Amino acid sequence: MVSSSITPVLLSVAVYLCAAGAVNPGFVVRLTQMGLDYARQQGMTVLQQELAKVHLPDFSGSAHSPVGKVKYHFDSMKIRNFQLPNSQISPMPGVGLKLSISGGFIEIDGRWHVKALHISTKGGFNLKVEGISISVGLKVGSDTSGRPTIALSDCSNHISDVKIHVSGKLSWLVDLFRHNVDNALRKAIENQICPLVSNSITSKLEPLLQTLKVTAKIDNVAAIDYSLTGPPPVTTDCVDVQLKGEFFELSHRTPPPFSPPALKLPSDHSLMVYFGVSDYLFNTAGFVYYTAGKLIFNITDNMIPKDFSIRLNTSSFGVLIPQTTTALAKVAVKSGWIVGNLELSRVLMDLKHSDVGPFSVVILNTAVNYYLSKVILPQVNQILNKGYPLPLLDNVQLTDVVLQPQQDFLLFGANIHYGKTLNSTWIDRY
């Protein structure tokens, strides 16, 4: 019996020699302007709810008027309506993101009380705060665990106009100190907006980013490292989240003897998100399962057709050395998982001389091809058909998935749905 390891081409010595110092990602998630706009829409719903928590404290004061000193008190203020109708988000190359909000307004109801001379009166009021604009700078990065981070880098806001309408007897008295009321309410609101924005980022957005699973277990043998290679690069029209995208053995992690090639995604931005899956990820899968002994098989003499006069044994063939295999032939996307079907179309074997002499490679290929189809492929497919989980945040689902095979990597784009109601989509690549 001759034992042979059916080894992937990823183990070639030439690739091994250029492995040192590689920093290229094996997996890239590109968030386009469309994707950023969708994230902005989802985020604005949350931000509006948070800003509606603006607390307007009771306040009192006094003012001098033609009728003498007037004391006033405003209380029981409640927000009746709060809208942020206009917003946009823009990538800031090398920095992060800029969120701009304009045209916001607040409607507030409350009560007023006034004392002047021997007069005491009260009534209700309606306050309209108009022209609210907010500018927020967001810095994107990565933490020590390899997860994405986002932080508030700057924040400013402005209110263009405050209008108050009062009702009740002697409501004209409020006109005597209207300016004081306008300034007090404007200041109370402006001082709370940026802290509330910061709290929204800390309490809502950052925990969502922490749901990214940087390690995805596949089975009892392997897992995928989806940790970020560094802070996500930001260009004028997208954000690229660069991930390691590397299989590793759970029992003993060994760096693969090759490095990921440069992964440059095309400029198509017609969908919200694009995933670039380097051949490096699939090659590390082969390396891990091979080194774990899952892709080591025996070629024996009983695999040779009986009508061949030359048998497969040490005296006839010597040592068989596998040289190369093919790559993935079919890929699909299901439940945020990449599902593969590995087709080994040809194995070239180098025949060493034995004491009998060299023999025809055709005879050898007949045995090897039979063995591949009956033994190796079913076992490899059983491993790969379990699928690879995609690096997605909690409750993020993909729709309208489109595969765009590239020369050295798999590219697929999709739209995003944030929620728990959609089913996944199958897309086949041939």
XYZ file of C-alpha atoms in Angstrom:
430
model
C 0.000 0.000 0.000
C 1.216 3.494 -0.896
C 0.076 6.378 1.338
C -0.314 9.807 -0.254
C -1.548 13.189 1.047
C -3.901 14.853 -1.428
C -2.561 18.344 -0.703
C -4.073 21.679 -1.829
C -1.955 23.954 -3.970
C -1.916 26.369 -1.042
C 1.000 24.388 0.399
C 3.364 25.266 -2.437
C 6.796 26.339 -1.324
C 6.829 29.394 -3.563
C 3.846 30.882 -1.764
C 5.313 29.993 1.583
C 8.462 32.013 0.949
C 6.507 35.255 0.524
C 4.297 34.842 3.577
C 6.108 37.063 6.082
C 4.715 40.459 6.994
C 1.349 40.160 5.241
C -1.312 42.652 6.327
C -3.877 42.217 3.571
C -7.380 41.185 4.663
C -8.890 37.856 3.711
C -12.391 39.294 3.910
C -13.695 42.817 3.240
C -17.131 44.235 4.034
C -17.805 47.417 2.056
C -20.578 49.709 3.257
C -21.560 51.976 0.357
C -23.305 55.348 0.514
C -26.586 53.473 0.069
C -25.724 51.324 3.056
C -24.708 54.349 5.101
C -28.001 56.054 4.243
C -29.947 52.993 5.384
C -27.969 52.919 8.621
C -28.653 56.656 9.028
C -32.403 56.107 8.635
C -32.375 53.400 11.285
C -30.185 55.474 13.548
C -32.260 58.632 13.201
C -35.317 56.806 14.508
C -33.393 55.921 17.653
C -31.769 59.354 17.933
C -35.087 61.150 17.627
C -36.480 59.021 20.434
C -33.476 59.858 22.593
C -33.590 63.583 21.893
C -37.282 63.614 22.732
C -36.109 62.953 26.283
C -34.906 66.551 26.541
C -35.795 67.675 30.039
C -37.145 71.183 30.363
C -36.868 72.175 34.026
C -39.170 74.641 35.705
C -37.643 78.082 35.792
C -38.434 81.404 37.440
C -37.242 84.944 37.056
C -38.113 88.588 37.275
C -38.105 91.554 34.972
C -38.580 95.307 35.312
C -41.460 96.765 33.344
C -43.487 99.978 33.114
C -45.831 98.475 35.685
C -42.985 97.699 38.055
C -41.220 94.472 38.912
C -42.772 91.342 37.379
C -42.092 87.877 38.725
C -42.740 84.866 36.495
C -42.641 81.102 36.773
C -42.878 78.458 34.024
C -43.546 74.806 34.818
C -45.239 71.543 33.724
C -43.462 71.629 30.368
C -43.942 68.550 28.168
C -42.778 67.848 24.644
C -45.807 67.357 22.396
C -43.966 66.886 19.100
C -40.325 66.452 18.138
C -39.203 65.969 14.530
C -35.828 65.769 12.796
C -36.978 65.684 9.160
C -33.716 66.275 7.310
C -30.450 64.432 7.773
C -27.521 63.184 5.759
C -24.394 61.187 6.428
C -21.124 61.609 4.574
C -17.854 59.675 4.706
C -14.894 61.810 5.777
C -11.767 60.243 4.185
C -9.197 59.233 6.736
C -11.395 60.356 9.645
C -14.824 58.762 9.840
C -18.359 59.962 9.242
C -20.197 63.272 9.429
C -23.876 63.335 10.375
C -25.722 66.560 9.571
C -29.274 67.265 10.778
C -31.328 70.302 9.806
C -34.884 71.604 9.958
C -35.643 70.054 13.331
C -38.415 71.412 15.503
C -39.971 70.857 18.909
C -43.424 71.738 20.177
C -43.800 72.111 23.941
C -46.829 72.742 26.140
C -46.660 74.153 29.651
C -48.051 76.494 32.307
C -47.069 80.063 33.323
C -47.628 82.157 36.439
C -47.091 85.931 36.788
C -47.143 88.350 39.720
C -47.034 92.102 39.165
C -47.947 94.682 41.823
C -51.034 93.224 43.457
C -51.961 91.173 40.385
C -51.494 87.405 40.157
C -52.497 85.514 37.040
C -51.705 82.297 35.192
C -52.381 80.437 31.972
C -50.995 77.977 29.456
C -48.426 78.350 26.718
C -47.286 76.620 23.554
C -43.623 76.846 22.614
C -42.240 76.163 19.117
C -38.507 75.635 18.790
C -37.648 75.840 15.087
C -34.616 75.495 12.871
C -32.727 72.956 15.001
C -29.466 71.962 13.320
C -26.998 69.398 14.654
C -23.548 68.470 13.345
C -21.977 65.241 14.599
C -18.513 63.860 13.823
C -18.019 60.105 14.225
C -14.634 58.453 14.393
C -14.453 54.803 13.330
C -11.809 52.438 14.623
C -11.195 48.998 16.116
C -10.611 47.732 19.628
C -8.156 45.195 21.006
C -10.615 42.345 20.402
C -10.774 43.164 16.692
C -14.299 44.581 16.732
C -15.283 47.880 15.094
C -15.697 50.940 17.282
C -17.335 54.305 16.800
C -16.927 57.378 18.965
C -18.124 60.961 19.032
C -15.327 63.190 17.769
C -17.222 66.487 17.735
C -20.740 67.836 18.160
C -22.421 71.202 17.787
C -26.002 72.411 17.519
C -27.957 75.598 16.938
C -31.557 76.756 17.308
C -32.594 79.477 14.876
C -35.908 80.560 16.405
C -38.071 80.181 19.494
C -41.729 81.188 19.372
C -44.057 81.250 22.358
C -47.824 81.639 22.344
C -49.527 82.267 25.685
C -53.157 82.029 26.704
C -55.062 83.194 29.770
C -56.083 86.453 31.428
C -53.549 89.275 31.219
C -51.364 87.136 28.962
C -49.951 90.364 27.549
C -47.805 90.535 30.695
C -45.646 87.751 29.297
C -44.626 90.057 26.445
C -42.779 92.138 29.041
C -40.200 89.380 29.567
C -40.616 87.238 26.428
C -36.984 87.699 25.487
C -35.865 86.264 28.826
C -38.094 83.222 28.365
C -36.866 82.606 24.812
C -33.218 82.700 25.862
C -33.751 80.485 28.891
C -35.537 77.770 26.937
C -33.105 77.943 24.000
C -30.147 77.507 26.347
C -31.817 74.644 28.234
C -32.392 72.710 25.006
C -29.051 73.449 23.315
C -27.106 72.373 26.404
C -28.728 68.927 26.352
C -28.599 67.962 22.670
C -24.935 66.924 22.330
C -24.859 64.996 25.644
C -27.954 63.099 24.497
C -26.291 62.373 21.132
C -23.202 61.091 22.924
C -25.329 58.913 25.178
C -27.139 57.458 22.152
C -23.826 56.429 20.611
C -22.578 54.920 23.854
C -25.758 53.117 24.846
C -27.179 52.117 21.451
C -24.622 52.083 18.647
C -21.507 50.824 20.406
C -23.267 47.772 21.917
C -24.608 46.900 18.447
C -21.087 46.918 16.985
C -19.953 44.652 19.804
C -22.318 41.957 18.528
C -19.936 41.256 15.638
C -18.611 37.755 16.265
C -14.881 37.899 15.613
C -14.642 34.117 15.952
C -17.067 31.876 14.094
C -16.850 28.207 15.057
C -17.425 25.852 12.142
C -17.116 22.438 13.782
C -14.919 20.628 16.291
C -11.894 21.160 14.065
C -11.924 24.739 12.835
C -13.189 28.281 13.262
C -12.871 31.506 11.273
C -11.067 34.586 12.562
C -13.167 37.611 11.563
C -11.299 40.167 13.654
C -10.518 43.535 12.058
C -7.007 44.020 10.740
C -7.160 47.679 11.840
C -9.369 50.780 11.750
C -11.707 50.668 8.728
C -10.443 52.801 5.826
C -12.893 55.556 4.871
C -13.033 57.021 1.362
C -15.292 59.638 -0.193
C -18.048 57.132 -0.985
C -17.695 54.062 1.242
C -16.324 52.466 4.378
C -14.290 49.254 4.052
C -14.240 46.981 7.072
C -11.171 44.801 6.563
C -11.229 41.461 8.373
C -8.584 38.809 8.817
C -10.805 36.181 7.163
C -8.724 33.181 8.185
C -9.531 29.622 9.203
C -7.648 28.286 12.209
C -7.514 24.977 14.046
C -9.233 25.061 17.433
C -6.864 22.674 19.173
C -3.642 24.267 17.991
C -3.458 27.474 16.002
C -0.704 27.491 13.414
C -0.178 30.473 11.067
C -0.728 29.404 7.454
C 2.460 29.221 5.385
C 1.175 31.788 2.881
C -0.193 35.309 2.951
C -3.411 36.870 1.634
C -3.120 38.687 -1.697
C -4.259 42.260 -2.170
C -8.054 42.421 -2.307
C -9.385 45.322 -4.358
C -13.132 45.562 -4.699
C -14.662 47.051 -7.873
C -16.329 50.450 -7.777
C -19.915 49.191 -8.231
C -22.042 50.791 -5.504
C -25.547 49.896 -6.668
C -26.223 47.881 -3.498
C -25.905 48.700 0.190
C -23.116 46.302 1.088
C -20.493 44.213 -0.696
C -18.538 41.244 0.609
C -15.158 40.439 -0.859
C -14.087 36.894 0.036
C -10.472 36.227 -0.842
C -9.277 32.829 -2.010
C -7.091 33.121 1.071
C -10.061 32.245 3.300
C -10.799 29.060 1.372
C -7.118 28.181 1.154
C -6.723 28.495 4.919
C -9.702 26.163 5.242
C -7.846 23.585 3.172
C -4.668 24.130 5.175
C -6.429 23.688 8.518
C -8.324 20.545 7.574
C -5.237 19.105 5.903
C -2.971 19.689 8.895
C -5.719 18.291 11.151
C -5.596 15.079 9.158
C -9.021 15.491 7.587
C -7.756 15.596 4.000
C -5.206 12.769 4.165
C -6.220 9.626 2.307
C -4.682 6.382 1.122
C -4.468 5.258 -2.492
C -4.368 1.478 -2.580
C -3.936 -1.168 -5.235
C -7.588 -2.221 -5.161
C -8.489 1.152 -6.679
C -6.767 0.155 -9.936
C -9.061 -1.559 -12.480
C -8.455 -5.298 -12.441
C -7.686 -5.506 -16.157
C -4.529 -3.377 -15.710
C -1.432 -5.507 -15.682
C 0.588 -3.003 -13.677
C -0.430 -2.749 -10.024
C -0.165 0.124 -7.586
C 2.612 -0.924 -5.216
C 5.988 0.271 -4.086
C 7.878 -1.895 -6.476
C 5.917 -0.565 -9.444
C 5.324 3.091 -8.657
C 7.481 4.286 -5.787
C 6.283 7.357 -3.933
C 3.377 9.429 -5.328
C 3.569 13.192 -4.829
C 0.466 15.368 -5.237
C 1.134 18.671 -6.956
C -2.035 20.658 -7.359
C -5.804 20.812 -7.036
C -8.466 23.161 -8.305
C -10.453 25.760 -6.368
C -14.086 26.278 -5.512
C -16.548 25.619 -8.308
C -19.834 26.378 -6.667
C -20.748 28.795 -3.922
C -24.048 29.881 -2.409
C -25.305 32.319 0.200
C -27.977 31.072 2.692
C -28.784 32.342 6.325
C -25.798 34.578 6.198
C -23.680 31.476 5.506
C -21.329 30.781 2.598
C -21.881 27.223 1.401
C -19.265 25.672 -0.853
C -18.854 22.627 -3.062
C -15.232 21.773 -3.790
C -14.548 20.160 -7.139
C -11.147 18.562 -7.547
C -11.066 18.226 -11.300
C -7.540 16.952 -11.770
C -4.576 15.749 -9.736
C -1.206 15.643 -11.418
C 1.126 13.069 -9.946
C 4.884 12.965 -10.347
C 6.098 9.421 -10.658
C 9.419 8.644 -9.026
C 11.620 5.928 -10.431
C 11.576 2.577 -8.703
C 13.692 -0.479 -9.265
C 11.325 -1.449 -12.091
C 11.294 1.947 -13.798
C 8.837 4.794 -14.608
C 5.316 4.000 -15.758
C 2.528 5.759 -17.573
C 0.829 8.648 -15.754
C -2.390 7.711 -17.583
C -2.645 4.542 -15.536
C -2.017 6.498 -12.375
C -4.623 9.156 -13.237
C -7.233 6.476 -13.824
C -6.807 5.263 -10.272
C -6.557 8.740 -8.787
C -9.621 10.140 -10.585
C -11.691 7.162 -9.529
C -10.526 7.641 -5.961
C -11.260 11.377 -6.035
C -14.847 10.910 -7.180
C -15.662 8.021 -4.846
C -13.720 8.839 -1.690
C -12.194 12.317 -1.435
C -14.928 14.524 -2.879
C -17.722 13.195 -0.661
C -15.609 13.773 2.443
C -14.477 17.253 1.394
C -18.005 18.243 0.423
C -19.306 17.017 3.755
C -16.959 19.500 5.437
C -17.672 22.421 3.144
C -21.432 22.004 2.909
C -21.742 22.923 6.579
C -21.186 26.463 5.423
C -19.240 29.477 6.639
C -21.021 32.078 8.790
C -20.779 35.635 7.512
C -19.602 38.446 9.831
C -22.928 40.213 10.437
C -24.227 42.270 13.336
C -27.193 40.989 15.327
C -30.548 41.219 13.517
C -28.936 42.255 10.215
C -30.199 40.245 7.251
C -29.300 40.314 3.571
C -31.731 40.674 0.676
C -31.379 40.908 -3.113
C -28.090 39.013 -3.014
C -26.112 39.121 -6.271
C -22.907 37.169 -6.927
C -20.186 38.784 -8.999
C -17.286 36.282 -9.357
C -13.883 37.915 -9.754
C -10.575 36.478 -10.863
C -9.000 35.993 -7.443
C -11.904 36.344 -5.047
C -15.617 35.930 -4.601
C -17.657 39.140 -4.568
C -21.309 39.374 -3.701
C -23.464 42.381 -3.012
C -26.716 42.723 -1.137
C -29.146 45.103 0.436
C -29.632 45.195 4.186
C -32.659 44.678 6.363
C -32.430 45.353 10.078
C -34.972 43.129 11.822
C -35.994 39.552 12.476
C -38.688 38.827 9.904
C -37.011 38.081 6.572
C -35.932 34.728 5.211
C -32.554 34.238 3.557
C -31.883 34.065 -0.161
C -30.093 31.364 -2.168
C -27.703 32.446 -4.895
C -25.666 29.906 -6.864
C -22.395 30.568 -8.600
C -21.403 28.437 -11.550
